[in-house]
CSV table of C-alpha atoms in Angstrom, one decimal:
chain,number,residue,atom,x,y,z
C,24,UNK,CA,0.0,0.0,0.0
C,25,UNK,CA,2.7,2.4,0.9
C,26,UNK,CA,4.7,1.6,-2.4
C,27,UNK,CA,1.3,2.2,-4.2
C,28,UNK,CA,1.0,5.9,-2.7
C,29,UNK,CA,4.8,6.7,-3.3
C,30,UNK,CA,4.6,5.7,-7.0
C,31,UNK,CA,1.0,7.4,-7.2
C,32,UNK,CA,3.4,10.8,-5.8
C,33,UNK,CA,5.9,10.3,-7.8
C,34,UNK,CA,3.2,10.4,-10.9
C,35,UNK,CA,1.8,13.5,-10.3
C,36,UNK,CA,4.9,15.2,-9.0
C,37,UNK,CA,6.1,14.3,-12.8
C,38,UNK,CA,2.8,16.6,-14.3
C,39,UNK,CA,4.3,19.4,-12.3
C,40,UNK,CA,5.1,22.0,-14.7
C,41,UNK,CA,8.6,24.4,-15.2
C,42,UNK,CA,8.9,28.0,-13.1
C,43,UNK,CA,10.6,30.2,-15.2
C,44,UNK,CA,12.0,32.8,-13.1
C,45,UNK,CA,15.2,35.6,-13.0
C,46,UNK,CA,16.9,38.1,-10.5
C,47,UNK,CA,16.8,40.3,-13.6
C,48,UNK,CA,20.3,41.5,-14.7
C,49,UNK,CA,21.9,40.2,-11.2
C,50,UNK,CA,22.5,36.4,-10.2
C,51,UNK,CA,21.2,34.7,-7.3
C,52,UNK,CA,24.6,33.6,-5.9
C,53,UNK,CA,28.0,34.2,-7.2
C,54,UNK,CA,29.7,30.7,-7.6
C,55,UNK,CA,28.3,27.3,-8.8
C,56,UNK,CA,27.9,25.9,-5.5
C,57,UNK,CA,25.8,29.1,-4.2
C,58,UNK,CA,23.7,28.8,-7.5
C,59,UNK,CA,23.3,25.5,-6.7
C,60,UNK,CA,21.8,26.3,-3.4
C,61,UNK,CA,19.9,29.3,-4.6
C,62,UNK,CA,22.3,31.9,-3.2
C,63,UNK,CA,22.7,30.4,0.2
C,64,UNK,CA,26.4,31.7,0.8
C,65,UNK,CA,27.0,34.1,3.1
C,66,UNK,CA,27.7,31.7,6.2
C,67,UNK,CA,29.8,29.0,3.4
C,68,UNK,CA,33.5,29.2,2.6
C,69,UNK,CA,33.8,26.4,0.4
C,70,UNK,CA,35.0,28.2,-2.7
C,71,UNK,CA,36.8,31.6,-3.7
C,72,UNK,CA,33.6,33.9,-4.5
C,73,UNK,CA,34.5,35.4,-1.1
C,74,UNK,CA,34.9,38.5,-2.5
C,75,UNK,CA,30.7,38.8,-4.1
C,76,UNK,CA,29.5,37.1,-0.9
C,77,UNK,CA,31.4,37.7,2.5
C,78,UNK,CA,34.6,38.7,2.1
C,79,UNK,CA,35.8,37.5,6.0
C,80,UNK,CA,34.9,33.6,4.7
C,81,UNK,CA,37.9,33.6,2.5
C,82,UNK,CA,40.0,33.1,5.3
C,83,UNK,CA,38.5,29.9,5.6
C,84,UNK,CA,38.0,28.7,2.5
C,85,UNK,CA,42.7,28.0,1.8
C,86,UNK,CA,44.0,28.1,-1.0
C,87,UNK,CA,42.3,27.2,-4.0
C,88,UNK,CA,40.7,28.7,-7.5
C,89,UNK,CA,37.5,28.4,-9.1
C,90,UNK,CA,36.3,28.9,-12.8
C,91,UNK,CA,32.6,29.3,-13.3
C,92,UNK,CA,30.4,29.6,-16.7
C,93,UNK,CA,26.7,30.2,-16.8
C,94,UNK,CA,25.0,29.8,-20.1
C,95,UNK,CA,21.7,32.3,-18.7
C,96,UNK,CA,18.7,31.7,-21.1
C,97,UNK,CA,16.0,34.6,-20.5
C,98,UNK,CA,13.2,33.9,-23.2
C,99,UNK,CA,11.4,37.1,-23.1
C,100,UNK,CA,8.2,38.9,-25.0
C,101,UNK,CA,6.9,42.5,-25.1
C,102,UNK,CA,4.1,43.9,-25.9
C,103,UNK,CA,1.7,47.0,-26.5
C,104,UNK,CA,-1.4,48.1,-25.7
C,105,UNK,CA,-2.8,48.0,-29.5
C,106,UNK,CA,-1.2,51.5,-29.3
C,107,UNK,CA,-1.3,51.2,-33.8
C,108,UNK,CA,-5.1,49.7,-33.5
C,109,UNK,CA,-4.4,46.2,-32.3
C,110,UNK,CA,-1.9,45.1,-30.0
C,111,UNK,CA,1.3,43.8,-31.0
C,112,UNK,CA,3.2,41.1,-29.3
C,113,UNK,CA,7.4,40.7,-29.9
C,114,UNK,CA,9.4,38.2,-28.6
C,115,UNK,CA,13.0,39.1,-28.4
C,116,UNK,CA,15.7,37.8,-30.2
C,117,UNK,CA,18.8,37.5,-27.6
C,118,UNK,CA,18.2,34.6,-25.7
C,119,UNK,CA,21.3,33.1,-24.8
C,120,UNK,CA,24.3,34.8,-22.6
C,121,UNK,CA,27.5,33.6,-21.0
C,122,UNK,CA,28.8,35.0,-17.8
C,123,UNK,CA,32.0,33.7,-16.6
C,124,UNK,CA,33.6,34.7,-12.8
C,125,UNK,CA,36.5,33.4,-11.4
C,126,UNK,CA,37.7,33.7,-8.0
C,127,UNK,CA,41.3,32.9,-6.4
C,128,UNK,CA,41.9,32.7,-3.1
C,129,UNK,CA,45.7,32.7,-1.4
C,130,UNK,CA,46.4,32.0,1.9
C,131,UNK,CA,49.4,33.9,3.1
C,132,UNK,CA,49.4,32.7,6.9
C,133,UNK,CA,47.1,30.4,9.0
C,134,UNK,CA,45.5,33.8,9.8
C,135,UNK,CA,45.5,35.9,6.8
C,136,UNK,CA,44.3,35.4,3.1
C,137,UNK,CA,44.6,37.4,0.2
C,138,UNK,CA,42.2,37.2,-3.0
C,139,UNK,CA,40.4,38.2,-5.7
C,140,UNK,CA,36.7,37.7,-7.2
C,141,UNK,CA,35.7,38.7,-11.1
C,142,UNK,CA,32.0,38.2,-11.5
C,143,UNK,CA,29.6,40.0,-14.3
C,144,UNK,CA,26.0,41.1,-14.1
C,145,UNK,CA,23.8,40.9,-17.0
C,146,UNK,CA,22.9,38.3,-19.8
C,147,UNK,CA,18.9,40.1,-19.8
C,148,UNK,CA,19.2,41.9,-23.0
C,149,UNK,CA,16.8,42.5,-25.1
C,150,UNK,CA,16.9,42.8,-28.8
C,151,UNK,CA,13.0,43.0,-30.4
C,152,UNK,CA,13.2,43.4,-34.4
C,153,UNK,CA,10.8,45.4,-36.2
C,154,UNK,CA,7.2,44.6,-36.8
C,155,UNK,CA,7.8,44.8,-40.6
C,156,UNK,CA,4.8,43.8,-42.8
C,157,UNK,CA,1.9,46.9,-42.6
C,158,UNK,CA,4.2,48.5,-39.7
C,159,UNK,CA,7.3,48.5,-41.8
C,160,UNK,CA,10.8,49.0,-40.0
C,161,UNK,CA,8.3,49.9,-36.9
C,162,UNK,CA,9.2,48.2,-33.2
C,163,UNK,CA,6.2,47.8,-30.8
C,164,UNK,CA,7.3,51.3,-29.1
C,165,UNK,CA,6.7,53.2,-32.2
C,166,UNK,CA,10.2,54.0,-33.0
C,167,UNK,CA,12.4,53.2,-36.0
C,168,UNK,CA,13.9,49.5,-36.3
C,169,UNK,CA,15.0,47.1,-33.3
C,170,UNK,CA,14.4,47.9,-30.1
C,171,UNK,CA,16.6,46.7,-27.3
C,172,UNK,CA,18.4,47.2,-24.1
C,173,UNK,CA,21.9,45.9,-23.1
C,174,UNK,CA,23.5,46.3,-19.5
C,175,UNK,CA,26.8,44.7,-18.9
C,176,UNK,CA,28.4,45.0,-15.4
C,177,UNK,CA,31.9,43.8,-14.9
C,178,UNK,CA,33.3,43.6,-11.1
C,179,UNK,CA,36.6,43.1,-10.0
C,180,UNK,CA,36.7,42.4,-6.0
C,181,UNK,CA,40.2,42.2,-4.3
C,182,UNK,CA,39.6,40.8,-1.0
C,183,UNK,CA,41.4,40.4,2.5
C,184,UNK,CA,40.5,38.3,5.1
C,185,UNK,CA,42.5,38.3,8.7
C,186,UNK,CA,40.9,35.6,11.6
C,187,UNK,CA,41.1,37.7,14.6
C,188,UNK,CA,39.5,34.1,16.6
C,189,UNK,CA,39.5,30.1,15.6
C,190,UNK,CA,36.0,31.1,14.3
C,191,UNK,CA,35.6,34.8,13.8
C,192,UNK,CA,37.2,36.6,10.8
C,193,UNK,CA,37.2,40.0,9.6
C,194,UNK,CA,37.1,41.0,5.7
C,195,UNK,CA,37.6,43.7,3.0
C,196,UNK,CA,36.0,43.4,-0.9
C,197,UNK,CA,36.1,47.3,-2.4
C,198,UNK,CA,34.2,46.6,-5.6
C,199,UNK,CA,35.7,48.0,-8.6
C,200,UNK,CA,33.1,47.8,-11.1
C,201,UNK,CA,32.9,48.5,-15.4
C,202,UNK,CA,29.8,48.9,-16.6
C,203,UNK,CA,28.1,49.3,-19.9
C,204,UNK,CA,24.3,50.5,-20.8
C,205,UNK,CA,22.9,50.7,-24.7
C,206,UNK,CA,19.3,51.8,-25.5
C,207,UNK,CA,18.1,51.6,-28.9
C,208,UNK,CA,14.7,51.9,-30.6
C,209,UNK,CA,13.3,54.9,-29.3
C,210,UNK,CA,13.6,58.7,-29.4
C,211,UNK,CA,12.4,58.2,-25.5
C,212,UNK,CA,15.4,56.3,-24.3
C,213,UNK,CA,18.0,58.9,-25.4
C,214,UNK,CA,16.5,61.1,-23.2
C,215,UNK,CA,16.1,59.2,-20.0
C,216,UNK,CA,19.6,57.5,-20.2
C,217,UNK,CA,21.7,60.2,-21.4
């Protein structure tokens, strides 16, 4: 009877459908472990992304280096309120994005480590083509051609950590951040963005 309920479970677990969900332009955690927990990494020091979560954990987390890919796949639609007498819908055409981060963690006594994080925000961008047909080189804003948005953030996080007790440590991450923004489509982004 109880394997009868557990297979019966198991079934309609399966009919359960996908959550499609984002931060946005920002991750959930920096690292693939923390993704892989969704973001829990504040109180962990099992890898070098010390520098994007706590920067005091990288004392504990000796010597290592970690290389991380995502391949971030956003599949996104826009569309008006029939704005040109029936409303449009436009699906955009970026949908697939790496963003790489690395992190390298050194320690240079039992008490005090040295590192550096380089993690990038981003991979939402949008790039929705023109109507075409009756609307011509018209995007669902009205303006002329594509209509898109692109935001890429690069951050570079030096870090020191010092263990002032066998389980307290202090830390330091100043964020020195790059950062890119492109608007296109629309008279109406030029003038909020620049």
């Amino acid at each position: 009877m109880k394997l009868t309920k557990v297979f019966a479970f198991m079934a309609l677990a399966g009919l359960a459908g996908s959550a499609y969900a984002t931060n946005g332009y920002f991750s959930h955690g920096y690292g693939m472990k923390a993704k892989g927990m969704a973001g829990a990494s504040t109180a962990l020091h099992d890898d070098a992304f010390g520098g994007a979560n706590n920067p005091a954990a990288m004392v504990f987390a000796g010597n290592r280096m970690d290389l991380g890919m995502d391949i971030f796949s956003p599949i996104r639609e826009a569309s008006n309120a029939g704005d040109f007498g029936t409303p449009v819908t436009s699906e955009s055409d970026a949908n697939y994005f790496l963003v790489p981060e690395f992190g390298y963690n050194r320690m240079m006594n039992p008490n005090l480590s040295l590192g550096v994080t380089v993690y990038g925000n981003g991979g939402m961008n949008t790039d929705y083509p023109a109507l075409g047909g009756a609307f011509g080189t018209m995007n669902i804003l009205g303006g002329s051609g594509a209509l898109g948005v692109d935001l890429m953030q690069l951050i570079v996080a030096p870090t020191a950590a010092y263990k002032v007790a066998p389980n307290h440590s202090i830390g330091i991450s100043p964020l020195v951040g790059y950062q890119q923004l492109c608007c296109y489509g629309h008279p109406a982004f030029l003038r909020i963005f620049l």
